[in-house]
């Protein structure tokens, strides 16, 4: 599969959005249901129902109310912990769409399209209006209006994972809430559905089921539940002290005390394989917060105060890179470098195969680095600088060249990327 990237248009800072309608498929709507719905159906401004005859053929990939484009529509959702300012930065055109302020911002997470902002004891759902639908052999890119969806009564989610039907918010305290994506796409946050017995780990919607990891117990396992919460199976391979999780093209990866657990599905049957560290690892050095480009099979996580783990899911190997003190890490995978932001604000690139540092550039002040994260897509990386009120776009394939700087009218304390 070939992913079309916006690298060229970003470098020029111009808008290069094209409306693409795939070839019309002359079959009935019922035969196209799975692909038409894509990531979950219409949202944003609704088109005039008279614009298309009910007898007209439905284009492949059609999503009501959305514009299909030729390239990924990357956007950054940003929030200021001090002032409560919230905005969405469109990375194609560079414009910022302001949203309603949120007092007492405490966290921000995303599921690919929607961002979940924790503030004042509630979770606010924001529709970034950009997403990707991956059908395996091809993809569809969509964009629509940016808007507030509403607030839900939920504690700050420690983990957020979604698929075209559901998004699971896991608190890390044993509570989990399941949100209906169709409701979110229609502009309503709804009440959500509590998942009983969710455990303290991540809940991940995957292959029409829910994967539930329990944290803390030495013989903790991953359970397979149906979408209504009924137990289907328990995987035999344990995952003690389960931490973060990541969805890759080869399956779902859970961080465990002794390595990672890779969960896969084939013809309705789920199986698990442990990817061991290969050596004894202390609790402080374990990979907990797994970071990667959406779908990529290369994951990274900090290890203690001065190193980073690289997990190659394809080769089933761990590599520990001595980086010195870091505050944020990420990688685009598949040959892209490991990106590590030091406590001093310098950004470094490392070869994921050898662990050798290949580039280093001063980027932020130490104050700005304290709350920074690194988001990546197929051609660029983004680093937020709360102290300078800016976001930096980095070309990680060109020795960390600063491609663009986005000045903001507020401090981007929190940042997540959507559109993927």
Tab-separated table of C-alpha atoms in Angstrom:
chain	number	residue	atom	x	y	z
A	1	UNK	CA	0.000	0.000	0.000
A	2	UNK	CA	1.276	3.467	-0.869
A	3	UNK	CA	0.501	6.376	1.474
A	4	UNK	CA	0.449	9.782	-0.216
A	5	UNK	CA	2.089	12.345	2.050
A	6	UNK	CA	1.785	16.126	2.216
A	7	UNK	CA	5.525	16.746	2.460
A	8	UNK	CA	5.773	18.946	-0.608
A	9	UNK	CA	2.789	21.105	0.182
A	10	UNK	CA	3.889	21.531	3.766
A	11	UNK	CA	7.308	22.742	2.725
A	12	UNK	CA	5.674	25.456	0.665
A	13	UNK	CA	3.166	26.180	3.418
A	14	UNK	CA	0.330	26.149	0.906
A	15	UNK	CA	-3.002	24.546	0.783
A	16	UNK	CA	-3.112	21.552	-1.466
A	17	UNK	CA	-6.396	19.927	-0.656
A	18	UNK	CA	-8.075	18.057	-3.431
A	19	UNK	CA	-11.478	16.486	-3.489
A	20	UNK	CA	-11.226	12.961	-4.741
A	21	UNK	CA	-14.126	10.701	-5.465
A	22	UNK	CA	-13.121	7.156	-6.340
A	23	UNK	CA	-14.674	5.412	-9.288
A	24	UNK	CA	-18.424	4.941	-9.010
A	25	UNK	CA	-19.388	1.406	-8.193
A	26	UNK	CA	-22.618	0.404	-9.920
A	27	UNK	CA	-24.001	-1.798	-7.204
A	28	UNK	CA	-26.600	-1.322	-4.512
A	29	UNK	CA	-25.930	0.442	-1.224
A	30	UNK	CA	-26.257	-2.765	0.743
A	31	UNK	CA	-23.243	-4.275	-0.970
A	32	UNK	CA	-21.100	-1.273	-0.049
A	33	UNK	CA	-22.044	-0.879	3.597
A	34	UNK	CA	-18.648	-1.770	5.097
A	35	UNK	CA	-16.620	0.570	2.940
A	36	UNK	CA	-19.120	3.414	2.743
A	37	UNK	CA	-19.234	3.852	6.479
A	38	UNK	CA	-15.462	4.019	6.684
A	39	UNK	CA	-14.477	5.533	10.015
A	40	UNK	CA	-18.064	5.836	11.042
A	41	UNK	CA	-20.170	8.055	8.819
A	42	UNK	CA	-21.346	11.615	8.512
A	43	UNK	CA	-20.315	14.475	10.747
A	44	UNK	CA	-19.825	18.178	10.329
A	45	UNK	CA	-22.053	20.244	8.069
A	46	UNK	CA	-24.612	18.133	6.233
A	47	UNK	CA	-24.872	18.528	2.454
A	48	UNK	CA	-28.119	19.439	0.760
A	49	UNK	CA	-30.078	16.176	0.406
A	50	UNK	CA	-31.222	17.376	-3.020
A	51	UNK	CA	-27.616	17.599	-4.207
A	52	UNK	CA	-27.539	13.898	-5.006
A	53	UNK	CA	-30.360	11.883	-6.454
A	54	UNK	CA	-31.304	8.806	-4.436
A	55	UNK	CA	-31.005	6.854	-7.663
A	56	UNK	CA	-27.418	7.992	-8.288
A	57	UNK	CA	-24.652	5.426	-7.672
A	58	UNK	CA	-22.778	5.864	-4.392
A	59	UNK	CA	-19.038	6.461	-4.950
A	60	UNK	CA	-16.710	4.006	-3.250
A	61	UNK	CA	-15.573	5.438	0.077
A	62	UNK	CA	-18.360	8.013	0.223
A	63	UNK	CA	-18.930	9.512	3.700
A	64	UNK	CA	-21.898	11.849	4.035
A	65	UNK	CA	-20.953	15.370	5.090
A	66	UNK	CA	-17.202	14.866	4.568
A	67	UNK	CA	-14.776	15.793	1.813
A	68	UNK	CA	-12.502	13.015	0.581
A	69	UNK	CA	-8.994	14.232	-0.224
A	70	UNK	CA	-5.923	12.911	-1.989
A	71	UNK	CA	-3.637	13.174	1.037
A	72	UNK	CA	-3.664	12.815	4.796
A	73	UNK	CA	-5.222	15.812	6.558
A	74	UNK	CA	-2.976	16.121	9.600
A	75	UNK	CA	-4.097	18.450	12.381
A	76	UNK	CA	-2.834	19.221	15.886
A	77	UNK	CA	-5.200	19.728	18.804
A	78	UNK	CA	-3.590	22.065	21.352
A	79	UNK	CA	-4.503	23.207	24.875
A	80	UNK	CA	-3.049	25.753	27.295
A	81	UNK	CA	-2.962	24.578	30.928
A	82	UNK	CA	-2.629	28.168	32.153
A	83	UNK	CA	-5.305	30.096	30.280
A	84	UNK	CA	-7.530	27.205	29.152
A	85	UNK	CA	-7.191	28.216	25.486
A	86	UNK	CA	-7.931	25.380	23.034
A	87	UNK	CA	-7.269	25.341	19.300
A	88	UNK	CA	-6.828	23.087	16.274
A	89	UNK	CA	-3.859	23.730	13.982
A	90	UNK	CA	-4.361	22.618	10.373
A	91	UNK	CA	-0.974	21.418	9.148
A	92	UNK	CA	-1.883	21.781	5.471
A	93	UNK	CA	-2.735	25.493	5.512
A	94	UNK	CA	-1.258	26.491	8.865
A	95	UNK	CA	-4.403	28.180	10.227
A	96	UNK	CA	-5.596	27.765	13.826
A	97	UNK	CA	-9.286	27.235	14.648
A	98	UNK	CA	-10.046	28.391	18.209
A	99	UNK	CA	-12.485	26.418	20.374
A	100	UNK	CA	-14.177	27.201	23.685
A	101	UNK	CA	-11.790	27.645	26.602
A	102	UNK	CA	-11.483	24.947	29.233
A	103	UNK	CA	-10.582	25.873	32.794
A	104	UNK	CA	-8.163	23.611	34.617
A	105	UNK	CA	-6.841	21.568	31.699
A	106	UNK	CA	-5.159	18.407	32.986
A	107	UNK	CA	-4.680	16.184	29.960
A	108	UNK	CA	-5.308	15.591	26.268
A	109	UNK	CA	-5.499	12.328	24.307
A	110	UNK	CA	-6.768	11.297	20.869
A	111	UNK	CA	-8.089	8.318	18.917
A	112	UNK	CA	-7.147	9.399	15.384
A	113	UNK	CA	-10.028	11.823	14.810
A	114	UNK	CA	-11.432	12.900	18.174
A	115	UNK	CA	-9.470	14.510	20.998
A	116	UNK	CA	-10.398	14.002	24.650
A	117	UNK	CA	-9.633	16.990	26.850
A	118	UNK	CA	-9.652	16.493	30.620
A	119	UNK	CA	-10.630	19.610	32.576
A	120	UNK	CA	-12.637	20.485	35.691
A	121	UNK	CA	-13.446	16.868	36.516
A	122	UNK	CA	-14.965	16.045	33.116
A	123	UNK	CA	-13.781	14.904	29.713
A	124	UNK	CA	-14.605	17.112	26.752
A	125	UNK	CA	-14.761	15.588	23.264
A	126	UNK	CA	-13.409	17.642	20.359
A	127	UNK	CA	-13.916	16.693	16.716
A	128	UNK	CA	-10.754	17.653	14.821
A	129	UNK	CA	-12.582	17.054	11.537
A	130	UNK	CA	-9.777	14.959	9.995
A	131	UNK	CA	-9.277	11.226	9.789
A	132	UNK	CA	-7.978	8.302	7.737
A	133	UNK	CA	-9.780	5.076	6.871
A	134	UNK	CA	-7.433	2.162	6.210
A	135	UNK	CA	-8.907	-0.731	4.224
A	136	UNK	CA	-5.643	-2.672	4.115
A	137	UNK	CA	-4.971	-2.493	0.372
A	138	UNK	CA	-5.943	1.188	0.096
A	139	UNK	CA	-6.799	4.186	2.270
A	140	UNK	CA	-9.255	7.085	2.267
A	141	UNK	CA	-8.505	10.539	3.689
A	142	UNK	CA	-11.318	12.783	4.926
A	143	UNK	CA	-11.864	16.265	6.302
A	144	UNK	CA	-14.890	18.098	7.657
A	145	UNK	CA	-15.688	20.911	10.079
A	146	UNK	CA	-13.939	21.303	13.439
A	147	UNK	CA	-16.305	21.423	16.421
A	148	UNK	CA	-16.987	20.740	20.076
A	149	UNK	CA	-18.942	17.537	20.536
A	150	UNK	CA	-19.696	17.914	24.246
A	151	UNK	CA	-18.635	16.730	27.682
A	152	UNK	CA	-18.965	13.325	29.288
A	153	UNK	CA	-18.753	12.365	32.937
A	154	UNK	CA	-15.508	10.431	32.986
A	155	UNK	CA	-12.315	10.566	34.992
A	156	UNK	CA	-9.106	11.512	33.221
A	157	UNK	CA	-8.414	8.691	30.732
A	158	UNK	CA	-4.984	7.112	31.067
A	159	UNK	CA	-5.489	5.251	27.769
A	160	UNK	CA	-7.613	6.037	24.695
A	161	UNK	CA	-8.025	3.510	21.891
A	162	UNK	CA	-10.607	3.425	19.128
A	163	UNK	CA	-11.741	1.686	15.971
A	164	UNK	CA	-14.487	2.583	13.461
A	165	UNK	CA	-17.238	1.529	15.896
A	166	UNK	CA	-16.030	2.284	19.434
A	167	UNK	CA	-13.587	4.359	21.421
A	168	UNK	CA	-12.546	3.053	24.851
A	169	UNK	CA	-11.476	5.475	27.582
A	170	UNK	CA	-9.544	3.607	30.309
A	171	UNK	CA	-8.865	5.421	33.569
A	172	UNK	CA	-6.139	3.162	34.927
A	173	UNK	CA	-8.152	2.783	38.138
A	174	UNK	CA	-10.424	-0.031	36.972
A	175	UNK	CA	-13.035	2.129	35.224
A	176	UNK	CA	-13.555	2.204	31.472
A	177	UNK	CA	-16.105	3.944	29.283
A	178	UNK	CA	-17.102	2.893	25.778
A	179	UNK	CA	-18.206	5.632	23.377
A	180	UNK	CA	-20.221	4.984	20.227
A	181	UNK	CA	-18.340	6.484	17.276
A	182	UNK	CA	-21.501	6.952	15.244
A	183	UNK	CA	-22.892	9.155	18.016
A	184	UNK	CA	-19.679	11.156	18.178
A	185	UNK	CA	-19.667	11.630	14.422
A	186	UNK	CA	-23.253	12.891	14.530
A	187	UNK	CA	-22.151	15.591	16.980
A	188	UNK	CA	-23.297	14.080	20.283
A	189	UNK	CA	-21.000	12.883	23.050
A	190	UNK	CA	-23.787	10.836	24.619
A	191	UNK	CA	-23.375	9.167	28.014
A	192	UNK	CA	-21.145	6.302	26.967
A	193	UNK	CA	-21.361	2.784	28.351
A	194	UNK	CA	-19.445	1.669	31.423
A	195	UNK	CA	-17.458	-1.535	30.990
A	196	UNK	CA	-17.726	-3.686	34.109
A	197	UNK	CA	-14.565	-5.441	35.301
A	198	UNK	CA	-12.311	-3.477	32.985
A	199	UNK	CA	-9.241	-3.932	35.176
A	200	UNK	CA	-6.572	-1.284	35.583
A	201	UNK	CA	-4.850	-1.625	32.224
A	202	UNK	CA	-5.779	-0.465	28.723
A	203	UNK	CA	-8.984	-1.480	26.941
A	204	UNK	CA	-8.424	-1.788	23.189
A	205	UNK	CA	-11.205	-2.283	20.581
A	206	UNK	CA	-9.782	-4.732	18.056
A	207	UNK	CA	-11.261	-7.020	15.403
A	208	UNK	CA	-14.858	-6.631	16.599
A	209	UNK	CA	-13.855	-7.418	20.204
A	210	UNK	CA	-12.388	-5.708	23.252
A	211	UNK	CA	-8.934	-6.591	24.595
A	212	UNK	CA	-8.724	-5.894	28.319
A	213	UNK	CA	-5.424	-5.927	30.220
A	214	UNK	CA	-5.371	-6.047	34.010
A	215	UNK	CA	-2.545	-4.148	35.677
A	216	UNK	CA	-0.761	-4.937	38.919
A	217	UNK	CA	-1.202	-8.676	39.383
A	218	UNK	CA	1.879	-10.816	38.839
A	219	UNK	CA	-0.136	-13.337	36.807
A	220	UNK	CA	-2.324	-10.760	35.088
A	221	UNK	CA	-3.686	-11.761	31.703
A	222	UNK	CA	-5.371	-10.189	28.704
A	223	UNK	CA	-9.047	-11.035	28.348
A	224	UNK	CA	-11.052	-11.056	25.125
A	225	UNK	CA	-14.552	-9.616	25.460
A	226	UNK	CA	-17.383	-9.247	23.002
A	227	UNK	CA	-18.540	-5.703	22.253
A	228	UNK	CA	-21.297	-6.063	24.854
A	229	UNK	CA	-18.763	-6.970	27.552
A	230	UNK	CA	-19.257	-10.737	27.624
A	231	UNK	CA	-16.131	-12.814	28.284
A	232	UNK	CA	-15.044	-14.725	25.183
A	233	UNK	CA	-11.571	-16.004	26.101
A	234	UNK	CA	-8.553	-15.429	28.320
A	235	UNK	CA	-5.121	-15.557	26.702
A	236	UNK	CA	-2.737	-18.077	28.222
A	237	UNK	CA	0.380	-15.907	28.071
A	238	UNK	CA	0.503	-13.599	31.133
A	239	UNK	CA	1.187	-9.862	31.063
A	240	UNK	CA	2.128	-8.825	34.582
A	241	UNK	CA	1.965	-5.131	35.495
A	242	UNK	CA	0.388	-4.247	32.157
A	243	UNK	CA	1.084	-0.691	31.103
A	244	UNK	CA	0.434	1.061	27.814
A	245	UNK	CA	-0.797	-0.495	24.591
A	246	UNK	CA	-0.361	0.213	20.881
A	247	UNK	CA	-2.225	-0.990	17.796
A	248	UNK	CA	0.056	-2.005	14.926
A	249	UNK	CA	-0.438	-3.698	11.579
A	250	UNK	CA	0.755	-6.945	13.142
A	251	UNK	CA	-1.512	-6.850	16.166
A	252	UNK	CA	-1.978	-5.143	19.518
A	253	UNK	CA	1.069	-4.709	21.752
A	254	UNK	CA	0.783	-4.470	25.550
A	255	UNK	CA	3.701	-3.425	27.724
A	256	UNK	CA	4.394	-6.001	30.476
A	257	UNK	CA	6.893	-6.297	33.325
A	258	UNK	CA	9.000	-8.791	31.347
A	259	UNK	CA	8.648	-7.309	27.870
A	260	UNK	CA	5.675	-6.979	25.542
A	261	UNK	CA	2.676	-9.133	24.697
A	262	UNK	CA	1.662	-9.238	21.029
A	263	UNK	CA	-1.998	-10.185	20.532
A	264	UNK	CA	-3.138	-11.262	17.074
A	265	UNK	CA	-6.349	-12.591	15.543
A	266	UNK	CA	-6.949	-15.015	12.700
A	267	UNK	CA	-10.347	-16.300	11.621
A	268	UNK	CA	-11.898	-15.276	14.906
A	269	UNK	CA	-9.269	-16.942	17.100
A	270	UNK	CA	-6.981	-14.796	19.271
A	271	UNK	CA	-3.458	-15.734	20.289
A	272	UNK	CA	-0.657	-14.082	22.252
A	273	UNK	CA	3.125	-14.107	21.968
A	274	UNK	CA	5.556	-12.691	24.515
A	275	UNK	CA	8.435	-10.541	23.224
A	276	UNK	CA	10.845	-10.732	26.135
A	277	UNK	CA	13.404	-8.092	27.064
A	278	UNK	CA	15.937	-10.913	27.157
A	279	UNK	CA	17.354	-9.667	30.445
A	280	UNK	CA	16.124	-8.656	33.875
A	281	UNK	CA	14.710	-5.124	33.797
A	282	UNK	CA	13.922	-3.067	36.899
A	283	UNK	CA	10.468	-1.496	37.315
A	284	UNK	CA	11.811	1.989	36.589
A	285	UNK	CA	13.412	0.837	33.317
A	286	UNK	CA	10.367	-0.903	31.822
A	287	UNK	CA	8.666	0.374	28.674
A	288	UNK	CA	5.388	1.839	29.896
A	289	UNK	CA	4.193	4.597	27.530
A	290	UNK	CA	4.556	3.045	24.060
A	291	UNK	CA	4.866	5.665	21.305
A	292	UNK	CA	4.785	5.227	17.517
A	293	UNK	CA	3.304	6.438	14.261
A	294	UNK	CA	-0.225	5.085	13.891
A	295	UNK	CA	-0.081	1.542	12.513
A	296	UNK	CA	3.719	1.366	12.519
A	297	UNK	CA	5.411	-1.795	13.824
A	298	UNK	CA	8.306	0.051	15.489
A	299	UNK	CA	7.535	1.294	19.015
A	300	UNK	CA	9.603	3.350	21.451
A	301	UNK	CA	9.408	4.174	25.147
A	302	UNK	CA	11.645	5.803	27.733
A	303	UNK	CA	13.692	3.442	29.923
A	304	UNK	CA	14.583	4.947	33.263
A	305	UNK	CA	16.103	8.413	33.299
A	306	UNK	CA	18.665	8.124	30.534
A	307	UNK	CA	17.731	5.551	27.887
A	308	UNK	CA	15.057	4.590	25.348
A	309	UNK	CA	13.652	1.199	24.346
A	310	UNK	CA	13.028	0.403	20.675
A	311	UNK	CA	10.663	-2.514	20.006
A	312	UNK	CA	10.689	-3.996	16.499
A	313	UNK	CA	7.429	-5.954	16.416
A	314	UNK	CA	8.248	-7.553	13.062
A	315	UNK	CA	11.594	-8.965	14.227
A	316	UNK	CA	10.371	-9.483	17.825
A	317	UNK	CA	13.404	-7.660	19.257
A	318	UNK	CA	14.115	-4.987	21.880
A	319	UNK	CA	17.020	-2.533	21.622
A	320	UNK	CA	18.000	-0.213	24.469
A	321	UNK	CA	19.649	3.052	23.382
A	322	UNK	CA	21.666	5.112	25.879
A	323	UNK	CA	20.418	8.614	25.122
A	324	UNK	CA	20.973	10.560	28.311
A	325	UNK	CA	18.021	12.255	30.089
A	326	UNK	CA	15.010	12.624	27.778
A	327	UNK	CA	11.507	14.057	28.204
A	328	UNK	CA	9.857	12.869	24.965
A	329	UNK	CA	10.460	10.167	22.339
A	330	UNK	CA	8.817	8.881	19.171
A	331	UNK	CA	9.538	7.313	15.781
A	332	UNK	CA	7.837	6.983	12.416
A	333	UNK	CA	9.191	3.420	12.100
A	334	UNK	CA	10.162	1.484	8.972
A	335	UNK	CA	13.672	2.899	8.735
A	336	UNK	CA	12.927	6.311	10.240
A	337	UNK	CA	15.123	7.477	13.123
A	338	UNK	CA	14.349	7.374	16.819
A	339	UNK	CA	13.588	10.948	17.901
A	340	UNK	CA	14.473	11.941	21.468
A	341	UNK	CA	14.032	15.341	23.110
A	342	UNK	CA	16.504	15.950	25.918
A	343	UNK	CA	15.845	17.761	29.180
A	344	UNK	CA	17.990	20.593	27.812
A	345	UNK	CA	15.609	21.078	24.869
A	346	UNK	CA	17.899	19.562	22.214
A	347	UNK	CA	16.339	17.153	19.711
A	348	UNK	CA	18.413	14.124	18.672
A	349	UNK	CA	17.981	11.442	16.019
A	350	UNK	CA	19.268	7.887	16.432
A	351	UNK	CA	19.589	5.017	13.994
A	352	UNK	CA	17.054	2.430	15.206
A	353	UNK	CA	19.245	-0.423	13.983
A	354	UNK	CA	22.580	0.562	15.523
A	355	UNK	CA	21.548	2.995	18.252
A	356	UNK	CA	24.057	5.540	16.907
A	357	UNK	CA	23.136	9.224	17.142
A	358	UNK	CA	22.962	10.696	13.631
A	359	UNK	CA	21.898	14.298	14.306
A	360	UNK	CA	21.343	16.767	17.149
A	361	UNK	CA	19.853	20.279	17.067
A	362	UNK	CA	19.041	22.780	19.844
A	363	UNK	CA	15.283	23.365	19.645
A	364	UNK	CA	13.615	24.424	22.911
A	365	UNK	CA	14.669	25.952	26.198
A	366	UNK	CA	14.804	23.651	29.209
A	367	UNK	CA	11.597	25.309	30.443
A	368	UNK	CA	9.818	24.621	27.155
A	369	UNK	CA	10.992	21.016	27.080
A	370	UNK	CA	9.314	20.178	30.383
A	371	UNK	CA	5.859	19.693	28.815
A	372	UNK	CA	6.879	18.849	25.243
A	373	UNK	CA	5.816	15.794	23.250
A	374	UNK	CA	6.808	14.542	19.807
A	375	UNK	CA	4.108	13.650	17.277
A	376	UNK	CA	5.078	11.999	13.985
A	377	UNK	CA	3.570	11.224	10.609
A	378	UNK	CA	4.998	9.795	7.406
A	379	UNK	CA	7.264	12.748	6.620
A	380	UNK	CA	7.379	15.197	9.522
A	381	UNK	CA	7.610	15.417	13.304
A	382	UNK	CA	5.974	18.067	15.501
A	383	UNK	CA	7.226	19.395	18.839
A	384	UNK	CA	5.256	21.783	21.050
A	385	UNK	CA	7.040	24.618	22.853
A	386	UNK	CA	4.801	25.988	25.603
A	387	UNK	CA	7.369	28.535	26.806
A	388	UNK	CA	7.752	30.122	23.346
A	389	UNK	CA	4.084	29.628	22.332
A	390	UNK	CA	5.101	27.779	19.177
A	391	UNK	CA	4.955	24.430	17.436
A	392	UNK	CA	7.925	23.262	15.357
A	393	UNK	CA	7.721	21.082	12.255
A	394	UNK	CA	10.824	18.942	11.795
A	395	UNK	CA	11.972	17.086	8.680
A	396	UNK	CA	13.434	14.028	10.404
A	397	UNK	CA	14.738	12.647	7.100
A	398	UNK	CA	16.937	15.740	6.558
A	399	UNK	CA	19.088	15.803	9.693
A	400	UNK	CA	16.303	17.332	11.797
A	401	UNK	CA	15.889	20.374	9.574
A	402	UNK	CA	13.392	22.922	10.928
A	403	UNK	CA	10.829	22.991	8.129
A	404	UNK	CA	8.220	25.364	9.585
A	405	UNK	CA	7.439	27.238	12.795
A	406	UNK	CA	3.850	27.885	13.848
A	407	UNK	CA	3.539	30.889	16.217
A	408	UNK	CA	0.464	30.675	18.450
A	409	UNK	CA	-1.436	33.121	20.609
A	410	UNK	CA	-1.363	30.725	23.565
A	411	UNK	CA	0.954	28.189	25.205
A	412	UNK	CA	0.545	24.667	23.719
A	413	UNK	CA	1.041	22.791	26.995
A	414	UNK	CA	-0.735	19.753	25.577
A	415	UNK	CA	-0.669	18.477	21.976
A	416	UNK	CA	-2.037	15.505	20.056
A	417	UNK	CA	-2.097	14.797	16.320
A	418	UNK	CA	-5.216	13.706	14.423
A	419	UNK	CA	-6.061	12.874	10.839
A	420	UNK	CA	-4.459	9.436	10.915
